[in-house]
């Protein structure tokens, strides 16, 4: 019962197939090959516009490289206070951006409220030319957020309008973008450039790939220095066609969305099941592939004792558990987990009432 | 007839097998998994000592991360004037090392002469504490070198002794280390730590892997800050077990050496064949998988017209061609190439004599 | 009526005298001169211990260089949310520290509460070895704070004990340290190393010098890389003896404390006078050379119209004015200002009551 | 007999006067003051064009900040192999430029030959868009050079034309620019922007100031990011009007040129005197304020024993001595030195012949 992370999963069959296919033949290095060209063309199709896209192997690289194209070293980007770029990348944005500063905003569920963004930027506006300050140059959103929250196309638009008004570029961390598309039912274009996003990290690794993300620029000018930055950060892979091929596999016949829909459905099934257990509280109204629940420590520990793998936080008697599903989560795993949870809950009730 | 680069090749069968194996199962992320542990153990075996090893996906990352552990931002490392770290990484060492400076030494065949190193370090020695200078902190060797040159264990020892005497650490760029081991017949340990190397980039991608290198520390203290550096450079891959698995596949049953031996043999066959053609001059006494030859431009262009793929340099009537073989180069490809070369040469001679 | 900043002042007579003295003679460059030696010896005397001290010309350089010696590029330092290092240095700490991150703590009056520090460090403690995070490496206090707040020796000790328990170094931004010493009556040693401070920025420019600060290390080991960092940041001045001479002038016969005491007294006189005007609210219980008051915008604007120079913040009908005194503020200036304030206040009252 | 360096000198009388003048009054901080405005206006006059100028306190800062405006982090600037930016700044350009790389050119007398520059840039031209390389973005000249060499206006033009053709910007390190102007008799404009220079470091500290240089942009667009860079490097001095005032003093009534002419004349007198001593060889045809001579070690040591202060290099029996004069070098000092040198020489001859 593996619910720890979608990056604990293996790789999906079409991804393995293209790796096998490329493994058996020669090809140009450093992205000068037909697979890389094809992946670029497919991303243009998926996003219904002319993009510039660049495969990389990690989300941290994708985010940091993208942000370094939007934000000067003496500038700052705003992000949610649970953002991966803030909390989980060991200061990679600062490294890639030569010292640019992340400024966290309070963001319940990992979703930045437009009023909070608006106030923050308005408060800083009078100092934007003050050489002593670190002016805001960019905003970074995460959709699906790190806490499972979802931005609709409309919400995204509202935020980028505020950003735009203050001259900020917008980055979207889309490590779980597929799950966001599946959850909203919106077109990829509607959740990104039509909503004002300038550049995104398009995630593959959490959605069935082995190690493939793409930095996708909708604002083509913003990509100007990207290739130099990627190369000197060691993120231009020699056999890059293997990364491109993984993206190709995901994008072919909507495989990426199938994977994400499946993961979301599994999380939905978990949520519906757990909602019926009185001792468990679902946190947030999340529709993606991540579920946050609150329950007592005895419960989370009992689950783990019975073989469930997931992260739990909290040092007191109550804990927050994060359950993540992936393309490879099975209905059987969900059923087994729910059954176990129900059994433990009723055993616990019996115990309490006896 | 693909002789452009060993990173134009596909992946070897055992590598694909482990990717398929890992793709079908779950595993811990960020290197906390049994495959990563096993790769580390295998590297200890191969090098007959306790090492600390870290998989990364590119040679540029491996080199730059390793060097940044040996050299302060205000220091300098010396390297050959054809070194990859100097010429082919877009300043990645400077980026990872926060400004540390490469100092190139004249190195025919990509091989640094001990006298040149010795003189350079001796000349700088009086200024080593002068705060205005950039003192030498490390030396970086490449074996097999970028120009196909080979360091023997004895040569390596001589160089690291000089480095050591001046307090410098030694890095070995081993993107083609397998070819060097195959060519020298020396034990991996003899070409590295027994010869005084502190840290190496152990190459896999050019030798049958998809994208897998390992930074291998023999000086365990030098590894102290490595994990922080790797993470914030975006080079800690979430599904790292796939990189570790590739290393595992290479190291199992000496597959890495079989691949390299084959590549070297193919290059040797090419060399022997070309040596018999009078209009072609073999440059250097190279025993690895790279061949540099000089011939006239008409010849290189004729070869390319007939489908041979390789790099050629020189804007005048004479050109230097680089022919690189890999694990996947076949005897048939070599024969076809040699036949073509011989045919063209005799046609050319006929023409000249007529 | 100049109350805008203590760095709007000129230089005090003893400072000019030593500049004239040094201007008339030759001396070694880059700190190899007797004046630099003497300044170092005087700082040892003032702090009653063996220090390593280095003159620089700006507070931003002093702070950033000092912090970069305490905090790794992948680490973070905590500071008050009004700290100069956070808000007024355009990201200089990030630049000097190669991306190290400032983490602001809520700090009313610019003074960090020990409970807030304690909670912050305790919350981060479990993750201190997590390679995904940016661990805390240092804390930066400012005494006198940017908002005029004062740390006693006891408060400082309490904070550094917490820092120490978590392995953090402590930096003190002492741009107005003289004012803090004058205000507390504590010995310089008691406010610094005896209270656990590892390195400080010792301010001169705001206290009668032209451009002279000193980075003073009490933890001598922490100074190890300082000279390299200073040089390559362009902060080793060729004619450094002029900066050292300014420090010498300040430290001779307690001139620095005389200057600071005078400034504090002038601010005290201002405070006492303004406290008697009902429409003016003094903010905080500040004893240094900075006064923050709240009043209505009409008042601050009227003062400015009558020639008073100071900073005022707030876009609504109420404003916060900052009044700063210096060694060169005169009793007459204070009287004139108070008279004006009283006159305007009574005119305003008359107006309101009529 | 102080001939060690022009930065061992004191400050000239007009410089002290303006420091005294500013010391007695208030003024705006961070360059928002009338003195700073005036210095800027005077630089426009001196250079007969619209410049953007920024005072800083060290030459290292001036050079590094200027170059970081011309060269991207992944780019390289070329400079002479004896350049201060290469050898005497501890990698400051790399620090300020986030890793940009200095590429040294062989430059006898510190003067880059146009053919050498031309060949270097032509050789690199085919790779200018190759993402693996570090393309050339700028050239840095030093006039007067670190080895006393002089660029004429025509030579400078030739070099900048080559640079321009390849898209490089040109920086001029003018730590001793006054001496170059005095030596050539050319107008400052002719040696700079009319000769194609984009930005220069205008030196004051070696020419009678205490610590004042100016970065002067002729290419106004190149200055776009300068103020951010200066601030976050800690080089925006709070009491900046004191630096501006020093520039003002130098530029008033050609005081800077008087100082430089005097220094040059003193060096000329030294040269003429030493040329008559057979055992002394003058190196180069230098017309500024630096003299390089070759003689035997016994001579340099005898001079030093008799109180002459200067740098001498060479570990064998022959040494190269560098004699530097300044605004404060007196005719008497020169005479005393020459007399001593002649006495020692004839004593030596007597000894030899006896």
GROMACS .gro file of N, CA, C and O in nm, chain C residues 95-189:
model
  380
  803UNK      N    1   2.412   3.794  -0.228
  803UNK     CA    2   2.523   3.805  -0.323
  803UNK      C    3   2.654   3.757  -0.262
  803UNK      O    4   2.723   3.670  -0.316
  804UNK      N    5   2.688   3.813  -0.147
  804UNK     CA    6   2.814   3.775  -0.082
  804UNK      C    7   2.811   3.629  -0.038
  804UNK      O    8   2.916   3.563  -0.036
  805UNK      N    9   2.694   3.582   0.001
  805UNK     CA   10   2.682   3.446   0.053
  805UNK      C   11   2.645   3.345  -0.054
  805UNK      O   12   2.605   3.234  -0.022
  806UNK      N   13   2.654   3.384  -0.181
  806UNK     CA   14   2.629   3.293  -0.292
  806UNK      C   15   2.492   3.227  -0.282
  806UNK      O   16   2.478   3.109  -0.315
  807UNK      N   17   2.396   3.305  -0.235
  807UNK     CA   18   2.259   3.254  -0.235
  807UNK      C   19   2.205   3.219  -0.098
  807UNK      O   20   2.090   3.175  -0.089
  808UNK      N   21   2.283   3.238   0.008
  808UNK     CA   22   2.228   3.208   0.141
  808UNK      C   23   2.102   3.291   0.161
  808UNK      O   24   2.088   3.398   0.107
  809UNK      N   25   2.011   3.239   0.240
  809UNK     CA   26   1.877   3.297   0.246
  809UNK      C   27   1.850   3.366   0.380
  809UNK      O   28   1.868   3.307   0.485
  810UNK      N   29   1.801   3.491   0.375
  810UNK     CA   30   1.755   3.555   0.498
  810UNK      C   31   1.616   3.504   0.533
  810UNK      O   32   1.531   3.493   0.444
  811UNK      N   33   1.593   3.472   0.658
  811UNK     CA   34   1.460   3.433   0.704
  811UNK      C   35   1.414   3.533   0.810
  811UNK      O   36   1.472   3.538   0.919
  812UNK      N   37   1.317   3.615   0.775
  812UNK     CA   38   1.276   3.719   0.869
  812UNK      C   39   1.188   3.665   0.982
  812UNK      O   40   1.103   3.579   0.960
  813UNK      N   41   1.211   3.717   1.102
  813UNK     CA   42   1.125   3.688   1.217
  813UNK      C   43   1.051   3.816   1.255
  813UNK      O   44   1.109   3.925   1.247
  814UNK      N   45   0.929   3.800   1.296
  814UNK     CA   46   0.855   3.914   1.349
  814UNK      C   47   0.934   3.973   1.465
  814UNK      O   48   0.970   3.902   1.559
  815UNK      N   49   0.963   4.104   1.459
  815UNK     CA   50   1.049   4.166   1.560
  815UNK      C   51   1.003   4.308   1.588
  815UNK      O   52   1.054   4.403   1.529
  816UNK      N   53   0.906   4.324   1.679
  816UNK     CA   54   0.857   4.459   1.710
  816UNK      C   55   0.970   4.547   1.761
  816UNK      O   56   1.051   4.503   1.843
  817UNK      N   57   0.978   4.667   1.708
  817UNK     CA   58   1.086   4.756   1.746
  817UNK      C   59   1.221   4.710   1.693
  817UNK      O   60   1.326   4.760   1.733
  818UNK      N   61   1.219   4.612   1.604
  818UNK     CA   62   1.345   4.562   1.548
  818UNK      C   63   1.418   4.468   1.642
  818UNK      O   64   1.532   4.431   1.617
  819UNK      N   65   1.349   4.428   1.751
  819UNK     CA   66   1.413   4.344   1.852
  819UNK      C   67   1.352   4.205   1.847
  819UNK      O   68   1.231   4.190   1.865
  820UNK      N   69   1.436   4.105   1.824
  820UNK     CA   70   1.388   3.967   1.817
  820UNK      C   71   1.361   3.915   1.957
  820UNK      O   72   1.445   3.928   2.046
  821UNK      N   73   1.246   3.857   1.975
  821UNK     CA   74   1.209   3.799   2.103
  821UNK      C   75   1.268   3.658   2.114
  821UNK      O   76   1.266   3.582   2.017
  822UNK      N   77   1.317   3.625   2.231
  822UNK     CA   78   1.383   3.496   2.247
  822UNK      C   79   1.286   3.381   2.224
  822UNK      O   80   1.323   3.276   2.169
  823UNK      N   81   1.159   3.401   2.258
  823UNK     CA   82   1.061   3.293   2.237
  823UNK      C   83   1.038   3.270   2.089
  823UNK      O   84   1.027   3.155   2.043
  824UNK      N   85   1.035   3.377   2.014
  824UNK     CA   86   1.014   3.365   1.869
  824UNK      C   87   1.133   3.292   1.805
  824UNK      O   88   1.117   3.201   1.723
  825UNK      N   89   1.252   3.331   1.844
  825UNK     CA   90   1.371   3.264   1.791
  825UNK      C   91   1.369   3.117   1.829
  825UNK      O   92   1.393   3.028   1.746
  826UNK      N   93   1.339   3.092   1.952
  826UNK     CA   94   1.340   2.956   2.006
  826UNK      C   95   1.241   2.867   1.931
  826UNK      O   96   1.275   2.756   1.889
  827UNK      N   97   1.121   2.916   1.911
  827UNK     CA   98   1.020   2.838   1.839
  827UNK      C   99   1.061   2.813   1.695
  827UNK      O  100   1.044   2.703   1.642
  828UNK      N  101   1.114   2.915   1.632
  828UNK     CA  102   1.154   2.902   1.492
  828UNK      C  103   1.262   2.795   1.475
  828UNK      O  104   1.253   2.709   1.388
  829UNK      N  105   1.361   2.801   1.562
  829UNK     CA  106   1.471   2.706   1.549
  829UNK      C  107   1.426   2.565   1.589
  829UNK      O  108   1.466   2.466   1.527
  830UNK      N  109   1.341   2.557   1.691
  830UNK     CA  110   1.292   2.425   1.733
  830UNK      C  111   1.209   2.361   1.622
  830UNK      O  112   1.219   2.241   1.596
  831UNK      N  113   1.126   2.442   1.555
  831UNK     CA  114   1.041   2.388   1.449
  831UNK      C  115   1.125   2.335   1.333
  831UNK      O  116   1.088   2.238   1.267
  832UNK      N  117   1.238   2.399   1.308
  832UNK     CA  118   1.322   2.358   1.195
  832UNK      C  119   1.419   2.247   1.232
  832UNK      O  120   1.476   2.183   1.144
  833UNK      N  121   1.436   2.224   1.362
  833UNK     CA  122   1.541   2.132   1.407
  833UNK      C  123   1.532   1.992   1.348
  833UNK      O  124   1.634   1.934   1.308
  834UNK      N  125   1.412   1.934   1.339
  834UNK     CA  126   1.408   1.796   1.286
  834UNK      C  127   1.460   1.785   1.142
  834UNK      O  128   1.499   1.677   1.097
  835UNK      N  129   1.456   1.895   1.070
  835UNK     CA  130   1.495   1.893   0.928
  835UNK      C  131   1.638   1.938   0.905
  835UNK      O  132   1.679   1.958   0.789
  836UNK      N  133   1.714   1.952   1.010
  836UNK     CA  134   1.842   2.020   0.996
  836UNK      C  135   1.938   1.944   0.901
  836UNK      O  136   2.022   2.004   0.835
  837UNK      N  137   1.919   1.814   0.892
  837UNK     CA  138   2.005   1.737   0.801
  837UNK      C  139   1.935   1.701   0.670
  837UNK      O  140   1.992   1.630   0.587
  838UNK      N  141   1.814   1.749   0.653
  838UNK     CA  142   1.737   1.719   0.532
  838UNK      C  143   1.793   1.801   0.416
  838UNK      O  144   1.790   1.924   0.418
  839UNK      N  145   1.841   1.732   0.316
  839UNK     CA  146   1.912   1.799   0.208
  839UNK      C  147   1.820   1.884   0.121
  839UNK      O  148   1.866   1.967   0.042
  840UNK      N  149   1.690   1.868   0.139
  840UNK     CA  150   1.594   1.947   0.061
  840UNK      C  151   1.571   2.086   0.122
  840UNK      O  152   1.518   2.174   0.056
  841UNK      N  153   1.606   2.101   0.248
  841UNK     CA  154   1.579   2.226   0.319
  841UNK      C  155   1.698   2.321   0.314
  841UNK      O  156   1.806   2.284   0.267
  842UNK      N  157   1.676   2.441   0.365
  842UNK     CA  158   1.784   2.539   0.384
  842UNK      C  159   1.802   2.558   0.534
  842UNK      O  160   1.732   2.640   0.594
  843UNK      N  161   1.892   2.486   0.594
  843UNK     CA  162   1.904   2.488   0.741
  843UNK      C  163   1.952   2.624   0.793
  843UNK      O  164   2.022   2.697   0.723
  844UNK      N  165   1.914   2.655   0.916
  844UNK     CA  166   1.960   2.779   0.977
  844UNK      C  167   2.104   2.766   1.022
  844UNK      O  168   2.140   2.672   1.092
  845UNK      N  169   2.184   2.862   0.980
  845UNK     CA  170   2.326   2.862   1.017
  845UNK      C  171   2.364   2.980   1.105
  845UNK      O  172   2.467   2.976   1.170
  846UNK      N  173   2.287   3.085   1.103
  846UNK     CA  174   2.326   3.205   1.177
  846UNK      C  175   2.205   3.288   1.213
  846UNK      O  176   2.097   3.274   1.154
  847UNK      N  177   2.224   3.372   1.313
  847UNK     CA  178   2.123   3.471   1.348
  847UNK      C  179   2.192   3.608   1.343
  847UNK      O  180   2.309   3.620   1.378
  848UNK      N  181   2.119   3.706   1.292
  848UNK     CA  182   2.172   3.842   1.285
  848UNK      C  183   2.084   3.935   1.368
  848UNK      O  184   1.965   3.946   1.344
  849UNK      N  185   2.146   3.997   1.468
  849UNK     CA  186   2.077   4.095   1.552
  849UNK      C  187   2.127   4.234   1.514
  849UNK      O  188   2.239   4.247   1.465
  850UNK      N  189   2.047   4.336   1.538
  850UNK     CA  190   2.093   4.473   1.516
  850UNK      C  191   2.076   4.551   1.644
  850UNK      O  192   1.966   4.557   1.698
  851UNK      N  193   2.185   4.607   1.695
  851UNK     CA  194   2.180   4.682   1.820
  851UNK      C  195   2.262   4.808   1.804
  851UNK      O  196   2.381   4.800   1.777
  852UNK      N  197   2.201   4.916   1.816
  852UNK     CA  198   2.068   4.965   1.818
  852UNK      C  199   1.995   4.917   1.694
  852UNK      O  200   2.051   4.925   1.585
  853UNK      N  201   1.869   4.875   1.711
  853UNK     CA  202   1.797   4.823   1.595
  853UNK      C  203   1.757   4.932   1.498
  853UNK      O  204   1.763   5.051   1.529
  854UNK      N  205   1.715   4.890   1.379
  854UNK     CA  206   1.674   4.984   1.274
  854UNK      C  207   1.550   5.064   1.315
  854UNK      O  208   1.520   5.167   1.256
  855UNK      N  209   1.477   5.013   1.414
  855UNK     CA  210   1.359   5.085   1.462
  855UNK      C  211   1.387   5.150   1.596
  855UNK      O  212   1.295   5.186   1.670
  856UNK      N  213   1.514   5.164   1.629
  856UNK     CA  214   1.551   5.234   1.751
  856UNK      C  215   1.551   5.146   1.875
  856UNK      O  216   1.580   5.195   1.984
  857UNK      N  217   1.519   5.018   1.860
  857UNK     CA  218   1.513   4.929   1.975
  857UNK      C  219   1.651   4.891   2.025
  857UNK      O  220   1.750   4.896   1.953
  858UNK      N  221   1.655   4.851   2.151
  858UNK     CA  222   1.781   4.825   2.219
  858UNK      C  223   1.780   4.682   2.273
  858UNK      O  224   1.681   4.636   2.327
  859UNK      N  225   1.889   4.612   2.255
  859UNK     CA  226   1.909   4.483   2.323
  859UNK      C  227   1.998   4.507   2.444
  859UNK      O  228   2.107   4.565   2.429
  860UNK      N  229   1.957   4.459   2.559
  860UNK     CA  230   2.048   4.461   2.674
  860UNK      C  231   2.146   4.345   2.658
  860UNK      O  232   2.126   4.255   2.576
  861UNK      N  233   2.249   4.346   2.740
  861UNK     CA  234   2.345   4.237   2.740
  861UNK      C  235   2.273   4.106   2.773
  861UNK      O  236   2.299   4.001   2.711
  862UNK      N  237   2.180   4.112   2.867
  862UNK     CA  238   2.108   3.990   2.908
  862UNK      C  239   2.023   3.935   2.794
  862UNK      O  240   2.022   3.815   2.767
  863UNK      N  241   1.953   4.025   2.726
  863UNK     CA  242   1.871   3.981   2.611
  863UNK      C  243   1.958   3.918   2.503
  863UNK      O  244   1.923   3.818   2.443
  864UNK      N  245   2.070   3.982   2.479
  864UNK     CA  246   2.160   3.930   2.377
  864UNK      C  247   2.207   3.790   2.414
  864UNK      O  248   2.207   3.697   2.331
  865UNK      N  249   2.243   3.772   2.540
  865UNK     CA  250   2.288   3.641   2.588
  865UNK      C  251   2.180   3.534   2.569
  865UNK      O  252   2.209   3.423   2.523
  866UNK      N  253   2.060   3.569   2.604
  866UNK     CA  254   1.951   3.473   2.591
  866UNK      C  255   1.936   3.427   2.446
  866UNK      O  256   1.917   3.308   2.419
  867UNK      N  257   1.946   3.523   2.356
  867UNK     CA  258   1.929   3.490   2.213
  867UNK      C  259   2.045   3.405   2.162
  867UNK      O  260   2.024   3.308   2.090
  868UNK      N  261   2.166   3.442   2.200
  868UNK     CA  262   2.280   3.365   2.148
  868UNK      C  263   2.285   3.225   2.210
  868UNK      O  264   2.335   3.133   2.147
  869UNK      N  265   2.232   3.212   2.329
  869UNK     CA  266   2.226   3.077   2.388
  869UNK      C  267   2.135   2.986   2.306
  869UNK      O  268   2.167   2.870   2.282
  870UNK      N  269   2.022   3.040   2.266
  870UNK     CA  270   1.931   2.963   2.181
  870UNK      C  271   2.000   2.931   2.048
  870UNK      O  272   1.999   2.816   2.001
  871UNK      N  273   2.062   3.032   1.991
  871UNK     CA  274   2.132   3.013   1.864
  871UNK      C  275   2.237   2.904   1.878
  871UNK      O  276   2.247   2.812   1.797
  872UNK      N  277   2.314   2.916   1.983
  872UNK     CA  278   2.422   2.822   2.010
  872UNK      C  279   2.371   2.679   2.025
  872UNK      O  280   2.431   2.584   1.973
  873UNK      N  281   2.262   2.665   2.095
  873UNK     CA  282   2.206   2.532   2.119
  873UNK      C  283   2.174   2.463   1.986
  873UNK      O  284   2.179   2.341   1.974
  874UNK      N  285   2.140   2.543   1.886
  874UNK     CA  286   2.105   2.487   1.756
  874UNK      C  287   2.223   2.495   1.658
  874UNK      O  288   2.204   2.474   1.538
  875UNK      N  289   2.339   2.532   1.709
  875UNK     CA  290   2.457   2.533   1.624
  875UNK      C  291   2.469   2.654   1.532
  875UNK      O  292   2.546   2.653   1.436
  876UNK      N  293   2.394   2.759   1.561
  876UNK     CA  294   2.402   2.880   1.478
  876UNK      C  295   2.507   2.976   1.532
  876UNK      O  296   2.525   2.988   1.653
  877UNK      N  297   2.574   3.045   1.443
  877UNK     CA  298   2.660   3.155   1.482
  877UNK      C  299   2.578   3.282   1.497
  877UNK      O  300   2.466   3.291   1.446
  878UNK      N  301   2.632   3.380   1.567
  878UNK     CA  302   2.559   3.505   1.587
  878UNK      C  303   2.637   3.624   1.532
  878UNK      O  304   2.754   3.644   1.567
  879UNK      N  305   2.568   3.699   1.450
  879UNK     CA  306   2.622   3.824   1.396
  879UNK      C  307   2.548   3.941   1.458
  879UNK      O  308   2.427   3.934   1.478
  880UNK      N  309   2.623   4.045   1.487
  880UNK     CA  310   2.561   4.167   1.538
  880UNK      C  311   2.585   4.280   1.439
  880UNK      O  312   2.700   4.313   1.409
  881UNK      N  313   2.476   4.335   1.388
  881UNK     CA  314   2.488   4.455   1.305
  881UNK      C  315   2.497   4.574   1.399
  881UNK      O  316   2.396   4.613   1.461
  882UNK      N  317   2.616   4.629   1.411
  882UNK     CA  318   2.637   4.739   1.505
  882UNK      C  319   2.661   4.870   1.434
  882UNK      O  320   2.749   4.947   1.474
  883UNK      N  321   2.582   4.896   1.330
  883UNK     CA  322   2.595   5.026   1.261
  883UNK      C  323   2.577   5.138   1.362
  883UNK      O  324   2.640   5.244   1.350
  884UNK      N  325   2.491   5.118   1.462
  884UNK     CA  326   2.471   5.216   1.570
  884UNK      C  327   2.506   5.154   1.705
  884UNK      O  328   2.442   5.179   1.806
  885UNK      N  329   2.611   5.072   1.705
  885UNK     CA  330   2.652   5.005   1.828
  885UNK      C  331   2.694   5.107   1.934
  885UNK      O  332   2.666   5.090   2.053
  886UNK      N  333   2.759   5.213   1.892
  886UNK     CA  334   2.802   5.316   1.988
  886UNK      C  335   2.681   5.370   2.063
  886UNK      O  336   2.685   5.389   2.185
  887UNK      N  337   2.571   5.390   1.991
  887UNK     CA  338   2.450   5.440   2.056
  887UNK      C  339   2.393   5.338   2.154
  887UNK      O  340   2.337   5.374   2.257
  888UNK      N  341   2.410   5.211   2.120
  888UNK     CA  342   2.362   5.106   2.211
  888UNK      C  343   2.447   5.102   2.337
  888UNK      O  344   2.395   5.088   2.448
  889UNK      N  345   2.578   5.115   2.320
  889UNK     CA  346   2.667   5.117   2.437
  889UNK      C  347   2.634   5.238   2.524
  889UNK      O  348   2.619   5.227   2.647
  890UNK      N  349   2.619   5.352   2.460
  890UNK     CA  350   2.588   5.473   2.535
  890UNK      C  351   2.453   5.460   2.606
  890UNK      O  352   2.438   5.503   2.721
  891UNK      N  353   2.358   5.399   2.541
  891UNK     CA  354   2.224   5.390   2.598
  891UNK      C  355   2.216   5.291   2.713
  891UNK      O  356   2.145   5.312   2.811
  892UNK      N  357   2.287   5.178   2.698
  892UNK     CA  358   2.280   5.077   2.803
  892UNK      C  359   2.378   5.104   2.915
  892UNK      O  360   2.358   5.059   3.028
  893UNK      N  361   2.485   5.174   2.884
  893UNK     CA  362   2.590   5.190   2.983
  893UNK      C  363   2.670   5.061   3.003
  893UNK      O  364   2.757   5.053   3.088
  894UNK      N  365   2.641   4.960   2.921
  894UNK     CA  366   2.715   4.833   2.932
  894UNK      C  367   2.851   4.845   2.865
  894UNK      O  368   2.871   4.925   2.774
  895UNK      N  369   2.944   4.761   2.907
  895UNK     CA  370   3.074   4.754   2.840
  895UNK      C  371   3.055   4.694   2.702
  895UNK      O  372   2.970   4.605   2.683
  896UNK      N  373   3.131   4.741   2.603
  896UNK     CA  374   3.124   4.681   2.469
  896UNK      C  375   3.136   4.529   2.475
  896UNK      O  376   3.064   4.458   2.403
  897UNK      N  377   3.223   4.478   2.558
  897UNK     CA  378   3.241   4.333   2.569
  897UNK      C  379   3.113   4.265   2.618
  897UNK      O  380   3.079   4.154   2.574
   0.00000   0.00000   0.00000
